[in-house]
Short mmCIF file of C-alpha atoms and ligand atoms in Angstrom, two decimals:
data_model
loop_
_atom_site.label_atom_id
_atom_site.label_comp_id
_atom_site.label_asym_id
_atom_site.label_seq_id
_atom_site.Cartn_x
_atom_site.Cartn_y
_atom_site.Cartn_z
CA MET A 1 -40.38 -27.00 -45.86
CA THR A 2 -43.75 -28.06 -44.68
CA SER A 3 -45.74 -30.52 -46.51
CA ALA A 4 -48.21 -28.21 -47.46
CA GLN A 5 -45.38 -26.38 -49.22
CA ARG A 6 -43.88 -29.57 -51.10
CA ASN A 7 -47.61 -30.25 -52.26
CA GLY A 8 -47.32 -26.75 -53.80
CA LYS A 9 -49.87 -24.87 -51.45
CA GLU A 10 -49.17 -22.17 -48.66
CA GLU A 11 -50.63 -22.17 -45.63
CA SER A 12 -52.63 -19.07 -47.64
CA GLY A 13 -54.27 -21.64 -49.42
CA PHE A 14 -52.60 -20.26 -52.84
CA ARG A 15 -51.19 -22.33 -55.02
CA ARG A 16 -47.01 -21.79 -55.12
CA VAL A 17 -44.49 -23.54 -56.54
CA SER A 18 -42.31 -25.28 -54.33
CA LEU A 19 -38.67 -26.28 -54.53
CA MET A 20 -38.79 -29.23 -57.04
CA PRO A 21 -35.85 -31.95 -57.84
CA ALA A 22 -36.64 -31.36 -61.57
CA VAL A 23 -33.33 -31.39 -63.60
CA VAL A 24 -33.04 -30.38 -67.03
CA VAL A 25 -30.18 -32.24 -68.90
CA VAL A 26 -29.27 -30.46 -72.31
CA GLY A 27 -26.45 -30.63 -74.97
CA ALA A 28 -24.18 -27.78 -74.21
CA GLN A 29 -22.33 -27.81 -77.66
CA TRP A 30 -23.56 -29.71 -81.09
CA GLY A 31 -24.98 -33.16 -79.72
CA ASP A 32 -23.36 -36.16 -78.85
CA GLU A 33 -22.00 -35.08 -75.29
CA ALA A 34 -22.87 -38.13 -73.79
CA LYS A 35 -26.27 -37.25 -72.57
CA GLY A 36 -27.49 -40.75 -72.64
CA LYS A 37 -24.61 -41.41 -70.01
CA VAL A 38 -25.23 -38.74 -68.01
CA VAL A 39 -29.27 -39.19 -67.91
CA ASP A 40 -28.57 -42.98 -66.88
CA CYS A 41 -26.24 -41.72 -63.97
CA LEU A 42 -28.99 -39.47 -62.87
CA ALA A 43 -31.63 -42.05 -63.26
CA GLN A 44 -30.74 -44.16 -60.38
CA ASP A 45 -31.99 -41.26 -58.41
CA ALA A 46 -35.05 -40.39 -60.36
CA ASP A 47 -38.54 -41.38 -60.52
CA MET A 48 -39.10 -40.34 -64.32
CA VAL A 49 -37.10 -39.49 -66.91
CA VAL A 50 -38.67 -37.62 -69.88
CA ARG A 51 -37.31 -37.10 -73.39
CA TYR A 52 -38.67 -33.48 -74.32
CA GLY A 53 -37.72 -32.86 -78.06
CA GLY A 54 -36.10 -34.46 -81.43
CA GLY A 55 -36.74 -37.57 -82.85
CA SER A 56 -34.89 -40.96 -84.16
CA ASN A 57 -31.98 -38.22 -85.05
CA ALA A 58 -31.13 -38.79 -81.74
CA GLY A 59 -28.42 -41.52 -80.65
CA HIS A 60 -27.86 -41.92 -76.95
CA THR A 61 -25.29 -44.29 -75.35
CA VAL A 62 -25.76 -46.01 -72.37
CA ARG A 63 -23.15 -48.65 -71.45
CA PHE A 64 -23.05 -50.91 -68.19
CA ASP A 65 -22.16 -54.45 -67.00
CA GLY A 66 -20.87 -55.45 -70.73
CA HIS A 67 -23.94 -54.18 -72.46
CA GLU A 68 -24.23 -51.22 -74.56
CA PHE A 69 -27.34 -49.90 -75.98
CA LYS A 70 -28.18 -47.00 -78.18
CA LEU A 71 -31.23 -45.27 -77.91
CA HIS A 72 -32.85 -43.34 -80.73
CA LEU A 73 -36.52 -42.41 -78.78
CA VAL A 74 -36.58 -44.43 -75.38
CA PRO A 75 -35.78 -42.14 -72.69
CA SER A 76 -32.08 -43.16 -70.70
CA GLY A 77 -33.77 -43.69 -67.90
CA ILE A 78 -35.49 -47.25 -69.04
CA PHE A 79 -32.49 -49.48 -67.32
CA ARG A 80 -33.81 -48.27 -63.99
CA PRO A 81 -37.00 -50.52 -62.90
CA GLN A 82 -38.16 -47.83 -60.55
CA VAL A 83 -38.38 -44.84 -63.07
CA THR A 84 -41.31 -43.82 -65.37
CA ASN A 85 -40.18 -42.96 -68.86
CA ILE A 86 -42.05 -40.69 -70.99
CA ILE A 87 -41.73 -40.01 -74.53
CA ALA A 88 -43.26 -36.35 -74.36
CA SER A 89 -45.26 -34.29 -76.39
CA GLY A 90 -42.48 -32.27 -78.15
CA VAL A 91 -40.85 -35.39 -79.39
CA VAL A 92 -41.57 -36.49 -83.39
CA VAL A 93 -42.14 -40.16 -82.78
CA ASP A 94 -40.76 -42.77 -85.93
CA PRO A 95 -42.88 -45.85 -85.11
CA GLN A 96 -40.77 -47.98 -87.18
CA VAL A 97 -37.76 -47.16 -85.00
CA LEU A 98 -39.88 -46.96 -81.65
CA VAL A 99 -41.23 -50.57 -82.33
CA GLU A 100 -37.69 -51.89 -83.33
CA GLU A 101 -35.76 -50.32 -80.38
CA ILE A 102 -38.57 -51.70 -77.98
CA ARG A 103 -38.46 -55.21 -79.50
CA SER A 104 -34.36 -55.02 -79.28
CA LEU A 105 -34.51 -53.73 -75.63
CA GLN A 106 -36.88 -56.45 -74.72
CA ALA A 107 -34.91 -59.01 -76.39
CA GLU A 108 -32.11 -57.73 -74.08
CA GLY A 109 -34.36 -58.39 -71.25
CA VAL A 110 -35.13 -54.90 -70.73
CA ASP A 111 -38.72 -54.34 -69.00
CA ILE A 112 -40.63 -51.33 -70.88
CA GLY A 113 -43.33 -51.79 -68.70
CA ASN A 114 -42.65 -48.22 -67.62
CA LEU A 115 -42.78 -46.71 -70.93
CA ARG A 116 -45.14 -44.04 -72.35
CA VAL A 117 -45.59 -42.03 -75.06
CA SER A 118 -47.59 -38.43 -75.68
CA ALA A 119 -50.83 -38.82 -77.54
CA ARG A 120 -49.71 -35.20 -78.44
CA ALA A 121 -46.38 -36.33 -80.25
CA HIS A 122 -46.38 -36.24 -83.80
CA VAL A 123 -45.76 -39.36 -86.22
CA VAL A 124 -42.71 -39.44 -88.61
CA MET A 125 -44.38 -40.77 -91.57
CA PRO A 126 -42.40 -42.75 -94.68
CA TYR A 127 -42.95 -39.38 -96.94
CA HIS A 128 -41.33 -37.49 -94.22
CA ARG A 129 -38.00 -39.58 -94.65
CA LEU A 130 -38.17 -39.18 -98.34
CA LEU A 131 -38.37 -35.83 -98.39
CA ASP A 132 -35.62 -35.27 -95.79
CA ALA A 133 -33.39 -37.05 -98.27
CA LEU A 134 -34.91 -35.16 -101.47
CA GLU A 135 -34.48 -31.70 -99.75
CA GLU A 136 -31.12 -32.47 -98.87
CA LYS A 137 -30.41 -33.58 -102.56
CA GLN A 138 -31.92 -30.59 -103.70
CA ARG A 139 -29.74 -28.36 -101.42
CA GLY A 140 -26.59 -29.62 -103.23
CA SER A 141 -23.48 -27.52 -101.63
CA ALA A 142 -25.58 -25.97 -98.78
CA GLN A 143 -26.65 -29.42 -97.60
CA ILE A 144 -27.25 -29.23 -94.04
CA GLY A 145 -26.04 -32.86 -93.68
CA THR A 146 -29.26 -34.29 -91.73
CA THR A 147 -29.45 -37.69 -90.47
CA CYS A 148 -32.17 -38.39 -93.09
CA ARG A 149 -34.67 -39.63 -90.37
CA GLY A 150 -37.45 -37.25 -91.36
CA ILE A 151 -37.00 -34.87 -88.68
CA GLY A 152 -37.42 -31.47 -90.59
CA PRO A 153 -40.48 -32.18 -92.76
CA ALA A 154 -42.16 -33.94 -89.65
CA TYR A 155 -41.80 -30.79 -87.60
CA ALA A 156 -42.85 -28.50 -90.73
CA ASP A 157 -46.18 -30.49 -91.14
CA LYS A 158 -46.36 -29.97 -87.36
CA ALA A 159 -45.92 -26.38 -87.51
CA ALA A 160 -48.25 -26.17 -90.62
CA ARG A 161 -51.09 -27.91 -88.83
CA LYS A 162 -50.83 -30.68 -91.23
CA GLY A 163 -49.32 -33.03 -88.94
CA ILE A 164 -50.25 -36.91 -87.83
CA ARG A 165 -50.36 -37.19 -84.24
CA MET A 166 -49.81 -40.38 -82.18
CA GLU A 167 -53.72 -39.94 -80.86
CA ASP A 168 -54.55 -40.46 -84.71
CA LEU A 169 -52.24 -43.34 -85.03
CA ARG A 170 -54.03 -45.07 -81.93
CA GLN A 171 -57.64 -44.83 -83.70
CA PRO A 172 -57.65 -46.91 -87.00
CA GLU A 173 -60.50 -44.94 -88.66
CA ARG A 174 -59.14 -41.61 -87.97
CA PHE A 175 -55.64 -42.53 -88.91
CA ALA A 176 -57.08 -43.75 -92.58
CA THR A 177 -58.85 -40.25 -92.44
CA VAL A 178 -55.57 -37.91 -91.77
CA LEU A 179 -53.37 -40.42 -93.98
CA ARG A 180 -55.62 -40.12 -97.09
CA ARG A 181 -55.64 -36.47 -96.63
CA ALA A 182 -51.94 -36.06 -96.00
CA LEU A 183 -51.17 -38.52 -99.16
CA GLU A 184 -53.34 -36.41 -101.40
CA GLU A 185 -50.82 -33.46 -100.99
CA LYS A 186 -47.60 -35.64 -100.35
CA SER A 187 -48.12 -37.61 -103.32
CA ARG A 188 -48.49 -34.49 -105.51
CA LEU A 189 -45.51 -32.72 -103.76
CA LEU A 190 -43.52 -35.93 -104.27
CA HIS A 191 -44.41 -35.94 -108.00
CA ASN A 192 -44.36 -32.71 -109.33
CA VAL A 193 -41.70 -30.94 -107.31
CA TYR A 194 -39.32 -34.02 -107.23
CA ASP A 195 -40.21 -36.57 -109.56
CA ALA A 196 -40.35 -38.92 -106.92
CA GLU A 197 -43.13 -41.77 -106.14
CA CYS A 198 -44.97 -41.54 -102.52
CA PRO A 199 -45.86 -44.88 -101.08
CA THR A 200 -49.23 -45.57 -101.29
CA PHE A 201 -52.08 -45.92 -98.82
CA GLU A 202 -52.42 -49.41 -98.81
CA HIS A 203 -48.72 -49.66 -98.04
CA ILE A 204 -48.38 -47.10 -95.26
CA TRP A 205 -51.80 -48.42 -93.77
CA ARG A 206 -50.75 -52.24 -93.43
CA GLU A 207 -47.66 -51.31 -91.89
CA TYR A 208 -48.51 -48.55 -89.53
CA GLU A 209 -51.21 -50.39 -88.32
CA GLU A 210 -48.55 -53.22 -87.24
CA TYR A 211 -47.07 -50.37 -85.25
CA ALA A 212 -49.80 -48.92 -83.71
CA GLU A 213 -50.75 -52.44 -82.37
CA VAL A 214 -47.56 -52.59 -80.35
CA LEU A 215 -47.55 -48.93 -79.14
CA ARG A 216 -51.54 -48.41 -78.34
CA PRO A 217 -51.11 -49.57 -74.90
CA LEU A 218 -48.15 -47.24 -74.26
CA ILE A 219 -50.22 -43.88 -75.69
CA THR A 220 -51.69 -41.87 -73.26
CA ASP A 221 -51.73 -38.24 -72.43
CA THR A 222 -48.36 -37.70 -70.70
CA ASP A 223 -48.91 -33.91 -69.83
CA PRO A 224 -50.76 -34.45 -66.49
CA LEU A 225 -48.41 -37.66 -65.78
CA VAL A 226 -45.31 -35.18 -65.73
CA TYR A 227 -47.27 -32.46 -64.04
CA THR A 228 -48.38 -34.55 -61.19
CA ALA A 229 -44.76 -35.92 -60.87
CA VAL A 230 -43.07 -32.28 -60.89
CA LYS A 231 -45.90 -31.16 -58.44
CA GLY A 232 -45.73 -33.94 -56.26
CA GLY A 233 -41.98 -33.21 -55.27
CA GLN A 234 -40.88 -36.64 -57.19
CA ARG A 235 -37.69 -36.42 -58.84
CA VAL A 236 -37.82 -35.89 -62.51
CA VAL A 237 -35.28 -35.47 -65.02
CA PHE A 238 -35.73 -34.06 -68.62
CA GLU A 239 -33.57 -35.59 -70.91
CA GLY A 240 -32.47 -33.29 -73.95
CA ALA A 241 -31.84 -34.38 -77.45
CA GLN A 242 -29.21 -32.65 -79.93
CA GLY A 243 -27.53 -29.75 -78.44
CA THR A 244 -27.86 -26.01 -77.72
CA LEU A 245 -25.87 -24.96 -80.96
CA LEU A 246 -28.46 -26.97 -83.19
CA ASP A 247 -31.40 -25.19 -82.00
CA LEU A 248 -33.79 -24.01 -84.52
CA ASP A 249 -33.74 -20.43 -83.09
CA HIS A 250 -30.69 -20.14 -80.98
CA GLY A 251 -28.21 -22.52 -83.13
CA THR A 252 -25.88 -22.21 -85.72
CA TYR A 253 -29.09 -21.44 -88.34
CA PRO A 254 -29.74 -22.58 -90.75
CA TYR A 255 -27.36 -25.83 -89.96
CA VAL A 256 -29.34 -26.71 -87.20
CA THR A 257 -32.42 -29.22 -86.45
CA SER A 258 -36.24 -28.41 -86.60
CA SER A 259 -36.83 -28.69 -82.80
CA HIS A 260 -35.85 -26.81 -79.51
CA PRO A 261 -32.83 -28.55 -77.73
CA VAL A 262 -32.42 -25.84 -75.59
CA ALA A 263 -33.67 -26.29 -71.77
CA GLY A 264 -36.83 -24.08 -72.52
CA GLY A 265 -37.93 -26.76 -74.86
CA ALA A 266 -38.45 -28.97 -71.81
CA CYS A 267 -40.96 -26.97 -70.44
CA VAL A 268 -42.87 -26.74 -74.11
CA GLY A 269 -42.03 -29.93 -75.08
CA THR A 270 -43.85 -31.67 -71.69
CA GLY A 271 -46.30 -29.55 -70.93
CA ILE A 272 -44.89 -27.60 -67.50
CA GLY A 273 -44.27 -24.44 -66.74
CA PRO A 274 -40.97 -22.68 -66.13
CA THR A 275 -41.22 -22.36 -62.59
CA HIS A 276 -41.17 -26.03 -62.16
CA ILE A 277 -37.66 -26.36 -63.33
CA ASP A 278 -34.69 -24.88 -61.37
CA ALA A 279 -31.79 -27.35 -62.07
CA VAL A 280 -30.13 -27.27 -65.62
CA VAL A 281 -27.14 -29.43 -66.41
CA GLY A 282 -25.21 -28.86 -69.34
CA VAL A 283 -23.48 -31.65 -70.89
CA ALA A 284 -20.20 -30.72 -72.70
CA LYS A 285 -17.06 -32.93 -73.98
CA ALA A 286 -13.75 -32.04 -72.63
CA TYR A 287 -13.51 -30.97 -76.66
CA THR A 288 -15.96 -30.40 -79.09
CA THR A 289 -17.64 -31.97 -82.04
CA ARG A 290 -20.03 -31.75 -84.67
CA VAL A 291 -21.66 -33.92 -87.47
CA GLY A 292 -22.89 -32.56 -90.44
CA SER A 293 -22.15 -28.99 -91.87
CA GLY A 294 -21.84 -26.00 -90.84
CA ALA A 295 -19.21 -23.24 -88.84
CA PHE A 296 -17.04 -24.97 -86.39
CA PRO A 297 -14.30 -22.29 -85.20
CA THR A 298 -12.30 -24.71 -83.20
CA GLU A 299 -12.26 -27.35 -85.64
CA GLN A 300 -9.18 -29.26 -86.08
CA PRO A 301 -9.35 -30.55 -89.44
CA ASN A 302 -5.36 -32.43 -88.74
CA ASP A 303 -3.70 -34.82 -86.60
CA ILE A 304 -5.37 -33.62 -83.13
CA GLY A 305 -8.39 -33.79 -84.70
CA ASN A 306 -7.63 -37.51 -85.68
CA TYR A 307 -6.32 -37.94 -82.37
CA LEU A 308 -9.53 -36.91 -81.17
CA ARG A 309 -11.85 -39.11 -82.90
CA GLU A 310 -9.85 -41.95 -82.82
CA ARG A 311 -9.55 -42.00 -78.79
CA GLY A 312 -13.22 -40.66 -78.41
CA ARG A 313 -14.45 -43.24 -80.88
CA GLU A 314 -16.34 -40.25 -82.79
CA TYR A 315 -18.52 -42.02 -85.23
CA GLY A 316 -21.98 -41.08 -85.03
CA THR A 317 -24.29 -42.94 -83.09
CA THR A 318 -27.41 -42.79 -85.51
CA THR A 319 -25.29 -42.40 -88.92
CA GLY A 320 -21.90 -43.80 -88.30
CA ARG A 321 -20.77 -40.70 -90.02
CA PRO A 322 -17.01 -39.67 -88.71
CA ARG A 323 -17.77 -36.57 -86.30
CA ARG A 324 -15.81 -33.44 -86.90
CA CYS A 325 -13.43 -32.88 -83.68
CA GLY A 326 -11.65 -29.77 -82.26
CA TRP A 327 -10.66 -28.09 -79.17
CA LEU A 328 -13.47 -27.05 -76.32
CA ASP A 329 -15.08 -23.67 -77.23
CA ALA A 330 -15.82 -21.65 -73.95
CA VAL A 331 -17.58 -19.07 -76.25
CA VAL A 332 -19.90 -21.83 -77.17
CA LEU A 333 -20.33 -22.88 -73.70
CA ARG A 334 -20.50 -19.31 -72.13
CA TYR A 335 -23.79 -18.96 -74.71
CA SER A 336 -24.89 -22.29 -73.67
CA ALA A 337 -24.74 -21.38 -70.22
CA GLN A 338 -26.92 -18.08 -71.03
CA VAL A 339 -29.22 -19.62 -73.20
CA ASN A 340 -30.16 -22.64 -71.02
CA GLY A 341 -29.58 -20.74 -67.68
CA LEU A 342 -27.24 -23.53 -66.72
CA THR A 343 -26.57 -24.40 -63.28
CA ALA A 344 -24.03 -26.95 -63.73
CA PHE A 345 -21.83 -28.44 -66.22
CA ALA A 346 -21.19 -32.27 -66.83
CA MET A 347 -18.04 -32.67 -68.28
CA THR A 348 -17.33 -35.92 -70.47
CA LEU A 349 -14.82 -37.63 -72.25
CA LEU A 350 -12.12 -35.81 -70.38
CA ASP A 351 -10.23 -39.43 -70.67
CA VAL A 352 -9.49 -38.65 -74.56
CA LEU A 353 -7.54 -35.78 -73.90
CA SER A 354 -4.56 -37.37 -71.98
CA GLY A 355 -1.25 -37.87 -73.59
CA MET A 356 -1.03 -34.41 -75.40
CA ASP A 357 1.74 -31.99 -74.60
CA THR A 358 -0.44 -29.10 -74.44
CA VAL A 359 -4.49 -28.71 -74.73
CA GLN A 360 -6.46 -25.59 -75.69
CA ILE A 361 -9.52 -23.69 -74.89
CA CYS A 362 -11.07 -20.87 -76.98
CA ARG A 363 -11.97 -18.36 -74.84
CA ALA A 364 -12.99 -15.34 -77.61
CA TYR A 365 -13.12 -14.99 -81.37
CA ARG A 366 -11.46 -12.61 -83.52
CA LEU A 367 -12.96 -11.24 -86.10
CA PRO A 368 -11.59 -10.25 -89.81
CA ASP A 369 -10.95 -6.65 -89.13
CA GLY A 370 -8.88 -7.77 -85.97
CA GLU A 371 -11.84 -7.20 -83.28
CA ILE A 372 -12.15 -9.48 -80.39
CA ILE A 373 -15.68 -10.64 -79.58
CA GLU A 374 -16.92 -12.99 -76.66
CA GLN A 375 -20.41 -13.11 -77.46
CA PHE A 376 -21.62 -15.79 -79.81
CA PRO A 377 -22.30 -14.37 -83.09
CA SER A 378 -26.36 -14.99 -84.14
CA ASP A 379 -25.17 -15.20 -87.90
CA SER A 380 -23.48 -18.10 -89.32
CA ALA A 381 -21.87 -16.27 -91.74
CA VAL A 382 -20.42 -14.11 -89.26
CA LEU A 383 -19.17 -17.40 -87.18
CA GLU A 384 -17.69 -18.79 -90.58
CA GLN A 385 -15.27 -15.74 -90.19
CA CYS A 386 -14.33 -15.93 -86.63
CA GLU A 387 -10.85 -17.37 -85.65
CA PRO A 388 -10.51 -18.94 -81.93
CA VAL A 389 -8.34 -16.99 -79.74
CA TYR A 390 -7.10 -19.63 -77.62
CA GLU A 391 -5.51 -20.12 -73.74
CA GLN A 392 -2.80 -23.08 -74.23
CA LEU A 393 -2.50 -24.66 -70.96
CA PRO A 394 0.12 -27.71 -70.28
CA GLY A 395 -1.71 -31.27 -70.79
CA TRP A 396 -1.25 -34.53 -68.98
CA LYS A 397 0.18 -37.85 -69.91
CA GLU A 398 -1.56 -40.16 -67.67
CA GLU A 399 -4.51 -41.98 -68.76
CA ILE A 400 -7.33 -41.22 -66.34
CA ALA A 401 -10.09 -43.77 -67.01
CA GLU A 402 -9.70 -45.32 -63.88
CA VAL A 403 -10.00 -42.07 -61.61
CA ARG A 404 -12.84 -41.96 -59.25
CA SER A 405 -12.45 -38.72 -57.48
CA TRP A 406 -11.14 -35.14 -58.10
CA ASP A 407 -7.92 -35.61 -56.09
CA GLU A 408 -6.69 -38.44 -58.14
CA LEU A 409 -6.80 -36.35 -61.19
CA PRO A 410 -3.47 -35.29 -62.55
CA GLU A 411 -2.88 -31.62 -61.88
CA GLY A 412 -2.98 -30.69 -65.70
CA ALA A 413 -6.37 -32.26 -65.86
CA ARG A 414 -7.53 -30.45 -63.08
CA ASN A 415 -6.36 -27.06 -63.99
CA TYR A 416 -8.31 -27.71 -67.11
CA VAL A 417 -11.56 -28.15 -65.69
CA GLN A 418 -11.09 -25.17 -63.23
CA LYS A 419 -10.17 -22.93 -66.61
CA VAL A 420 -13.66 -24.21 -68.04
CA GLU A 421 -15.42 -22.82 -64.67
CA GLU A 422 -13.18 -19.76 -64.54
CA LEU A 423 -14.39 -19.18 -68.49
CA THR A 424 -17.94 -19.71 -67.88
CA GLY A 425 -18.51 -19.14 -64.45
CA VAL A 426 -20.49 -22.17 -64.10
CA PRO A 427 -19.59 -25.14 -61.91
CA VAL A 428 -18.39 -28.41 -63.48
CA ALA A 429 -20.54 -31.02 -61.12
CA MET A 430 -19.76 -34.00 -62.75
CA VAL A 431 -16.73 -35.58 -64.46
CA SER A 432 -16.80 -38.40 -67.03
CA VAL A 433 -13.87 -40.22 -67.81
CA GLY A 434 -15.05 -43.48 -69.38
CA PRO A 435 -18.17 -44.53 -71.27
CA LEU A 436 -19.30 -46.69 -68.08
CA ARG A 437 -21.80 -45.69 -65.48
CA THR A 438 -18.80 -46.15 -62.90
CA GLN A 439 -16.27 -44.09 -64.86
CA THR A 440 -17.94 -40.98 -63.07
CA PHE A 441 -17.33 -38.59 -59.93
CA TRP A 442 -19.17 -35.56 -58.78
CA ARG A 443 -18.11 -32.33 -57.43
CA HIS A 444 -19.46 -29.47 -55.28
CA GLY A 445 -21.02 -31.62 -52.77
CA ILE A 446 -23.18 -33.38 -55.36
CA SER A 447 -23.76 -36.89 -53.50
CA SER A 448 -23.34 -39.74 -55.86
CA ASP A 449 -25.81 -41.78 -54.24
CA ALA A 450 -28.68 -38.84 -54.68
CA PRO A 451 -27.43 -36.55 -57.39
CA VAL A 452 -30.77 -35.13 -58.82
CA GLN A 453 -31.55 -33.64 -55.37
CA SER A 454 -28.07 -32.44 -54.60
CA LEU A 455 -28.14 -30.68 -58.13
CA GLN A 456 -31.25 -28.93 -57.34
CA ARG A 457 -29.45 -27.83 -53.98
CA LEU A 458 -26.46 -26.66 -56.14
CA ALA A 459 -28.72 -24.55 -58.37
CA HIS A 460 -29.94 -22.62 -55.34
CA GLY A 461 -26.69 -22.09 -53.80
CA GLY A 462 -26.72 -24.72 -51.07
P1 GDP B 1 -25.45 -38.50 -76.65
O1 GDP B 1 -26.00 -38.16 -77.95
O2 GDP B 1 -25.09 -36.69 -76.20
O3 GDP B 1 -25.95 -39.26 -75.41
O4 GDP B 1 -23.90 -38.86 -76.97
P2 GDP B 1 -23.67 -40.04 -78.04
O5 GDP B 1 -23.98 -41.46 -76.98
O6 GDP B 1 -23.91 -40.13 -79.57
O7 GDP B 1 -21.91 -40.08 -78.17
C1 GDP B 1 -21.22 -40.57 -76.81
C2 GDP B 1 -20.37 -41.46 -77.04
O8 GDP B 1 -19.58 -41.14 -75.87
C3 GDP B 1 -20.91 -42.90 -76.55
O9 GDP B 1 -20.12 -43.58 -77.55
C4 GDP B 1 -20.59 -42.88 -74.94
O10 GDP B 1 -20.69 -44.23 -74.90
C5 GDP B 1 -19.23 -42.37 -75.45
N1 GDP B 1 -18.67 -42.08 -73.74
C6 GDP B 1 -19.59 -41.15 -72.59
N2 GDP B 1 -18.94 -40.84 -71.65
C7 GDP B 1 -17.54 -41.07 -71.96
C8 GDP B 1 -16.39 -40.60 -71.37
O11 GDP B 1 -16.15 -39.76 -70.38
N3 GDP B 1 -15.31 -41.22 -71.97
C9 GDP B 1 -15.33 -41.78 -73.22
N4 GDP B 1 -14.12 -42.20 -73.86
N5 GDP B 1 -16.38 -41.76 -74.06
C10 GDP B 1 -17.55 -41.72 -73.42
P1 IMO B 2 -28.11 -36.67 -80.23
O1 IMO B 2 -29.17 -36.53 -79.30
C1 IMO B 2 -25.70 -34.41 -83.18
C2 IMO B 2 -27.60 -32.97 -86.74
C3 IMO B 2 -27.37 -33.59 -87.99
C4 IMO B 2 -27.57 -32.51 -88.78
C5 IMO B 2 -28.60 -31.12 -87.95
C6 IMO B 2 -29.79 -31.66 -88.82
O2 IMO B 2 -27.25 -37.61 -80.47
O3 IMO B 2 -26.76 -35.44 -79.51
P2 IMO B 2 -31.73 -33.32 -88.43
O4 IMO B 2 -31.73 -34.55 -88.97
O5 IMO B 2 -31.87 -33.32 -87.14
O6 IMO B 2 -32.55 -32.44 -89.66
O7 IMO B 2 -30.25 -32.99 -89.03
O8 IMO B 2 -28.68 -31.72 -86.67
N1 IMO B 2 -28.06 -33.61 -85.41
C7 IMO B 2 -27.34 -34.17 -84.64
N2 IMO B 2 -25.90 -33.97 -84.40
N3 IMO B 2 -26.45 -35.18 -82.25
C8 IMO B 2 -27.53 -35.55 -82.57
O9 IMO B 2 -28.34 -36.14 -81.47
C9 IMO B 2 -27.95 -34.91 -83.79
N4 IMO B 2 -29.34 -34.56 -84.07
C10 IMO B 2 -29.32 -33.91 -85.25
O10 IMO B 2 -26.08 -34.12 -87.99
O11 IMO B 2 -26.25 -31.39 -88.85
MG1 MG B 3 -26.02 -38.87 -79.74
#
């Protein structure tokens, strides 16, 4: 590649899109697939990590050197000093959570000098959190099981064009004006529909002014920062939150979140075009979990589910709720490969499956009339009725937390990973056998020193 091509220009003078080492990391299931760990691993070889959607409903765990960090808004590249970390326009930011997170990171000696927050990002307000809880209560038995972090109401205001953005928060007078306007409606809504009290202007103003003071230096137009990085051939990792099956359009509606976790959300949420992205890594657990309500065909509400929950410490990072656990679902993973354009999988928590006599992978669904389908249904009511058709494979007894290469894996585990590749047509490029950075190995020619660049090569078949 010539330097002119790298800089986005052909000798002809026309702008062209060159090969950019930009990688999207997306949850391939219902969230909590260990995206935080995968992004932290990739960040060693990155210049920028960009969180592109969701809000403090996310909980991304990063563990290394005896530390465990649970990040809700700050990108998982924050522990790598060379990385610029961006909370992009598609994120809804709860300033209370962000300020708390920044303070606790600083208390642990983590430098946040490289953190920036988009001026376009919407602000989660106290009435959003309140409405989230009240709407859930009102749903009764049809509860979504939200994290009650105000995410749905904040995105609803954004779509209704009455949200408050970080740019507003940055300017005290402007913030006062938009807050007064918002409260006129919200206090009536809370009082008349929910018989609830709305926090007062003075109360919110005082609290949010304190947050604004901390956040002001970080708020900027991040879109050009991201564009300049990808155009300049820098190594950029886009960090997804939630998971594909929680996507507002492509997930198991209405049991979804209110944003676009899918890889396409990385473009919309950061302000770059799709031509700038060529590698998309789907993070998938070696089994499946789900928090909150909604269909889950391979769920195991029995000893198997309990085994997975206890070995995998499957309790919510954000809410502490026990996660529902079940077998790996290849119908879900194929669908995820389809809607995200996956070029690789990172398979995490493979160590959790050790000790089982047999393991199962769902390869298709059986409908009540006996029809077998391989395509993920668009209707949650149909998904509720789907019975998994399983492939049964021999398990492996050995613990694998110390394994650091493909060849060291027990045969059963190797067969399992290869079965996933066969059922999905997507290479499993990374395998994780424990929560630590070091409990990781790469496959398919991915270099552990330069994973971002080699994932891009893999995406191009090289
Ligand atoms: P995220 O939201 O996708 O970042 O995932 P979470 O952090 O919510 O949940 C993943 C959990 O699994 C965290 O507690 C991680 O520390 C842990 N974890 C990550 N990778 C592995 C692994 O390979 N094996 C085991 N046993 N735990 C892992
Ligand atoms: P990370 O990024 C798992 C789920 C909630 C609920 C639904 C809607 O850590 O993978 P919301 O509060 O977003 O309105 O809740 O989405 N949910 C998650 N589940 N991991 C997450 O994030 C999630 N974020 C939201 O449990 O079912
Ligand atoms: Mg999580």
